[in-house]
Short mmCIF file of C-alpha atoms and ligand atoms in Angstrom, two decimals:
data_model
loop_
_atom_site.label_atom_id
_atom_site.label_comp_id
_atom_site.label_asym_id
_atom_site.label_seq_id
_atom_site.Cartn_x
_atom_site.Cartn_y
_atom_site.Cartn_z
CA UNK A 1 -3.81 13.61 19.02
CA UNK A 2 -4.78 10.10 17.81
CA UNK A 3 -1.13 8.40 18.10
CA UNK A 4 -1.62 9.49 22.40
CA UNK A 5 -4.91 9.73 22.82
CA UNK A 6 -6.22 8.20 26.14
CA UNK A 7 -7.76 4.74 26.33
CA UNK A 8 -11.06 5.00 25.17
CA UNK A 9 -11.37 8.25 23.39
CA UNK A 10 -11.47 8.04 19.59
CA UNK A 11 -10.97 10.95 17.84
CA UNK A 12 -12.31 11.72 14.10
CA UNK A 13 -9.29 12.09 11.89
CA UNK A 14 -8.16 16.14 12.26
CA UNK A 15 -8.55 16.69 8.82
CA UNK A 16 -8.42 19.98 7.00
CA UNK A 17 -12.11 19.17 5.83
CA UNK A 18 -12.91 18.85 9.61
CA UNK A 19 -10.96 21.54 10.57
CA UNK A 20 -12.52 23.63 7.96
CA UNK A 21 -16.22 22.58 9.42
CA UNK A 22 -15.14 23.33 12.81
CA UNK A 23 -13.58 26.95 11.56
CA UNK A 24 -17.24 27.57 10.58
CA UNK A 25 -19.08 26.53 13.65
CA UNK A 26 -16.85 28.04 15.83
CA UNK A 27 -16.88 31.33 14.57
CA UNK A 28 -18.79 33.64 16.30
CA UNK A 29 -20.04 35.37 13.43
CA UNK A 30 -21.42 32.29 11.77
CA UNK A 31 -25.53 32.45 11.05
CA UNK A 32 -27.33 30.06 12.15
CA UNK A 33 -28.40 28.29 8.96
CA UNK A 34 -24.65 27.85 8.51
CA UNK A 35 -24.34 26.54 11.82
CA UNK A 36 -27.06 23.76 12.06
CA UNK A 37 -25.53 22.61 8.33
CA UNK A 38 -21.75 22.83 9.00
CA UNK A 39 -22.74 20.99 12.59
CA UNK A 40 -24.78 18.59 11.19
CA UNK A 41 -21.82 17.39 8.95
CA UNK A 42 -19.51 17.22 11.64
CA UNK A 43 -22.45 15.20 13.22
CA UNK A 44 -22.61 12.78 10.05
CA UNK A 45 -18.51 11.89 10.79
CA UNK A 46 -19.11 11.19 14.35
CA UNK A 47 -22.33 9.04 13.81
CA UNK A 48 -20.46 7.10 10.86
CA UNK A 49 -17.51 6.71 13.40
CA UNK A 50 -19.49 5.32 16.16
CA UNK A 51 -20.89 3.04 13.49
CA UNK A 52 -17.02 1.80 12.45
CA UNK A 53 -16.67 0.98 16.42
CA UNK A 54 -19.91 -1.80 16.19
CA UNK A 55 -18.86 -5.53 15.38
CA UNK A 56 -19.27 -7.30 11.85
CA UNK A 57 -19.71 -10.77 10.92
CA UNK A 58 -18.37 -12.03 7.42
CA UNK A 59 -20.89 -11.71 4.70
CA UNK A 60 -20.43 -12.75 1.12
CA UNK A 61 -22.58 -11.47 -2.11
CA UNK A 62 -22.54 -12.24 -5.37
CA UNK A 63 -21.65 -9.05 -7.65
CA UNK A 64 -23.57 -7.89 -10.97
CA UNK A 65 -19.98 -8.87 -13.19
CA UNK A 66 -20.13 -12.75 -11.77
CA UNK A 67 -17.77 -12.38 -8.86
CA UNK A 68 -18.41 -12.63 -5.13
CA UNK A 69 -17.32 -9.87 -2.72
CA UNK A 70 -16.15 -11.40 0.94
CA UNK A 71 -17.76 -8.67 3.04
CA UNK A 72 -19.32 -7.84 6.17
CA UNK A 73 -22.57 -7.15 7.69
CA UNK A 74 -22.91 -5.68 11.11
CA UNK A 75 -24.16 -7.76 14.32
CA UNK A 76 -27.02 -6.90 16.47
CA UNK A 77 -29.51 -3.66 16.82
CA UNK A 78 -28.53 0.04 17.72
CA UNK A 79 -30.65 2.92 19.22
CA UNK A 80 -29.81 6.83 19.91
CA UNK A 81 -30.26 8.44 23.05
CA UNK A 82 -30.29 12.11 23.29
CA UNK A 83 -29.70 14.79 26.17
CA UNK A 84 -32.13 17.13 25.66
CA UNK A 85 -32.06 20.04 24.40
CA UNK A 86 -28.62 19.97 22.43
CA UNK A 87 -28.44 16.60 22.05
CA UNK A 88 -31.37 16.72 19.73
CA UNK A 89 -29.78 18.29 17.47
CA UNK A 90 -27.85 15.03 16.59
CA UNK A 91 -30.54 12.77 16.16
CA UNK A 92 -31.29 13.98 12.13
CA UNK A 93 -27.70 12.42 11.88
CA UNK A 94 -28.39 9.25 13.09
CA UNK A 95 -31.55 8.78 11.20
CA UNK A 96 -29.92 9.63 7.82
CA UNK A 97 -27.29 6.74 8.71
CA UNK A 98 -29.60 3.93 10.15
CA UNK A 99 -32.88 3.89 9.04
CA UNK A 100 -36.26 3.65 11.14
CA UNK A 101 -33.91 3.43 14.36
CA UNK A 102 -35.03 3.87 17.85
CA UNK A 103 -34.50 6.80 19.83
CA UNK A 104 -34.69 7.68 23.56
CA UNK A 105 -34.44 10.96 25.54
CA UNK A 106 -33.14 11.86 28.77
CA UNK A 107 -33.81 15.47 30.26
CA UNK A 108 -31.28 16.33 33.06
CA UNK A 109 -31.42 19.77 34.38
CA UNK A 110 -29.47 21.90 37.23
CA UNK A 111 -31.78 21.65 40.36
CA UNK A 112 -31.22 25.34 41.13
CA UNK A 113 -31.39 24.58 44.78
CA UNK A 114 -28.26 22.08 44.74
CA UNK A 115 -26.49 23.30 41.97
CA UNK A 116 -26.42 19.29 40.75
CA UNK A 117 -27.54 17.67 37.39
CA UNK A 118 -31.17 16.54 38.06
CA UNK A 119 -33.02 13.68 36.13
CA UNK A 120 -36.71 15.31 35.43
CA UNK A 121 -37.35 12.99 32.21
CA UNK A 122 -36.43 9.62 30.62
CA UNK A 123 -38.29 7.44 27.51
CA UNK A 124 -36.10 4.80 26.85
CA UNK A 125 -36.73 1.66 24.02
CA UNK A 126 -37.84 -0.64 26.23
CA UNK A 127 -35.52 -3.60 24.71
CA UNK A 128 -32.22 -1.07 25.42
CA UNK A 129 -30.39 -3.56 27.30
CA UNK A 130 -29.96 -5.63 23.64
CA UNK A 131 -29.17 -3.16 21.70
CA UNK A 132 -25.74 -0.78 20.95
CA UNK A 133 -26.43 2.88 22.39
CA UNK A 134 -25.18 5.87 20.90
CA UNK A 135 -25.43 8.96 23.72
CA UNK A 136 -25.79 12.04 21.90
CA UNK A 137 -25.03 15.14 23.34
CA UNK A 138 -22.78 17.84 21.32
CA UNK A 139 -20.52 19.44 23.98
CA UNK A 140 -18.56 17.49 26.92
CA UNK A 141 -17.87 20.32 29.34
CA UNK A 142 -17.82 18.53 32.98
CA UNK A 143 -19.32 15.54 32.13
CA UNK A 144 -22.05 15.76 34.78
CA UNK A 145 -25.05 15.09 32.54
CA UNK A 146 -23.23 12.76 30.55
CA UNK A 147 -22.48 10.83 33.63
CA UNK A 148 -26.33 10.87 34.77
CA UNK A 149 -27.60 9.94 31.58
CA UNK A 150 -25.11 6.93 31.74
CA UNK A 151 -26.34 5.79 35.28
CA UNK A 152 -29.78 6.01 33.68
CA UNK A 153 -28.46 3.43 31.19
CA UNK A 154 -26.46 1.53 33.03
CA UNK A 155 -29.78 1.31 35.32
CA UNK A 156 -31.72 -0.10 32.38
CA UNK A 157 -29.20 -2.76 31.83
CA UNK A 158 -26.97 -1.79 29.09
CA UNK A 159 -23.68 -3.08 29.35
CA UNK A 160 -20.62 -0.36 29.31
CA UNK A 161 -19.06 -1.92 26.40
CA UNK A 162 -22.36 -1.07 24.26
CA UNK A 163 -22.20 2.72 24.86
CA UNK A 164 -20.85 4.84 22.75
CA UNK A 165 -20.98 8.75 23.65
CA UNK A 166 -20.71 10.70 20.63
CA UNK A 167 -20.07 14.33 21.10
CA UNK A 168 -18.75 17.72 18.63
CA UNK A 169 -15.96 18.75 21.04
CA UNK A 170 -14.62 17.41 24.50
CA UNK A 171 -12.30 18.82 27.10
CA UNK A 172 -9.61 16.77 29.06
CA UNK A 173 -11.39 17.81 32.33
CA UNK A 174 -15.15 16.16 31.42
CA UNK A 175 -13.09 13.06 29.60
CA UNK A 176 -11.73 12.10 32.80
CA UNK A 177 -14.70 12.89 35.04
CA UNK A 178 -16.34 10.95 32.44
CA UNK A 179 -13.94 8.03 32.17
CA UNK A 180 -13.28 7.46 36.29
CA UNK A 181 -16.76 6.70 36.24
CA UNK A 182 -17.11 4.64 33.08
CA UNK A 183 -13.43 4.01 31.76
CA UNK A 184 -14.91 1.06 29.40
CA UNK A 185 -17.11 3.91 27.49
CA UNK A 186 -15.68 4.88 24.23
CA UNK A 187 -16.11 8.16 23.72
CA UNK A 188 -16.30 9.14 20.06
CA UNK A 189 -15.59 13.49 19.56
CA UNK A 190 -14.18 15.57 16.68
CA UNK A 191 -12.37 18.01 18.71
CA UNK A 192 -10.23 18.18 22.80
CA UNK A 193 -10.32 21.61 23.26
CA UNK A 194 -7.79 23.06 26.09
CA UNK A 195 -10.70 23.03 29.23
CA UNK A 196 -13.33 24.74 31.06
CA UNK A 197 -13.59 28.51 31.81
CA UNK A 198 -15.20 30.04 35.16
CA UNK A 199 -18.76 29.28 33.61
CA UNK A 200 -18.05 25.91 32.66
CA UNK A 201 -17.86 26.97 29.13
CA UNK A 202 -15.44 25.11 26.77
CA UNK A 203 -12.76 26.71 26.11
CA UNK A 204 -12.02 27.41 22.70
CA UNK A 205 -15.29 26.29 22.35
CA UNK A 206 -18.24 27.42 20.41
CA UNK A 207 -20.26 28.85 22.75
CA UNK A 208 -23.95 27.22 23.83
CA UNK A 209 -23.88 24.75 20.75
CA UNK A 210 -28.04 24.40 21.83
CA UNK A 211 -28.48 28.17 21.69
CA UNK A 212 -26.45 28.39 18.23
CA UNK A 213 -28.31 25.73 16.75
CA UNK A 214 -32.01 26.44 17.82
CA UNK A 215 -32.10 29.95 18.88
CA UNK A 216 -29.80 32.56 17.64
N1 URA B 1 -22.58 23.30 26.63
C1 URA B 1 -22.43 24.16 25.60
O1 URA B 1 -23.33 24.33 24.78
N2 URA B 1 -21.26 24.82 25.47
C2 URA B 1 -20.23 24.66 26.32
O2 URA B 1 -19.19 25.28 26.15
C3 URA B 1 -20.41 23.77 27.40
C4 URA B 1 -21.59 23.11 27.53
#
């Protein structure tokens, strides 16, 4: 999909390594040991992705054999923020990238009276607005807590440009939702499945990524 992908919407290279880790998770007779550690590799691409996306400034060392290496070092601070509960289960990821770094959670629930995403909880770092945000939340299916959770940043004054919303697999449906909203957002996924079944399921899916990595 790369060469046509929409505006905004970087997909990890569809290797057969990552095909071969998706194979795994999305098998429904996968355990669940197998698929918190084949997920949590696919989380390690998309985290080191989301990392490629951040700005550098030129940096030059001197190397052990005499010579100097003209590289780069990356500009300004990053934090995670997670959609709990699935989201969670990216955070490990994160941490084994980019040491010591700051994390916020936002709970968003359906209100069952109005069928709509409700906020109920939100910890954020309190210096957000200066830092690079990575939104971590495995599956986009509609893109209704997604879009919430952005508000919530957006509302704390982190620029659009300094999001990036990292997710396992995405659907054309949420990424537009998702993008008429916020179309200066890059979204970073491994996987655009076909859509959205009558549950709001993906579609090929995985099924509840939160109850296959915590629960069953
Ligand atoms: N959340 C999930 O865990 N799975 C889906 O298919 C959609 C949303």
């Amino acid at each position: 999909m790369s060469a046509e992908s929409p505006k905004n919407v970087i997909l990890l290279p569809q290797t057969n390594q990552l095909l071969s880790l998706y194979t795994i998770i999305r098998n429904k007779e996968t355990q669940r040991s197998d698929f918190v550690f084949y997920s949590d590799r696919i989380i390690r691409l998309l985290v080191e992705e989301g990392l490629n996306q951040l700005p550098v400034e030129p940096k030059t060392v001197s190397t052990p054999t005499g010579e100097v290496f003209e590289g780069v070092k990356f500009l300004g601070k990053i934090c995670g923020v997670s959609i709990i509960r699935a989201g969670e289960s990216m955070e490990q990821g994160l941490r084994d990238c980019c040491r010591s770094v700051r994390l916020g959670k936002i709970l968003i629930q359906r209100d069952e009276e109005t069928a709509l995403p409700k906020l109920y909880y939100e910890k954020l770092p309190e210096d957000i607005a200066s830092r690079y945000v990575f939104l971590l939340d495995p599956m986009l299916a509609t893109g209704g807590s997604a879009i919430m959770a952005t508000e919530v940043l957006l509302s704390r004054g982190v620029k659009p440009e300094r999001i990036f919303f990292l997710n396992l697999i995405s659907n054309p449906e949420g990424i537009s939702n998702y993008h008429k909203k916020f179309p200066d957002i890059k979204i970073v996924t491994g996987a655009v499945d076909r859509g959205l079944n009558e549950s709001k399921h993906i579609v090929t899916g995985l099924g509840d990524f939160g109850d296959r990595y915590y629960c069953i």
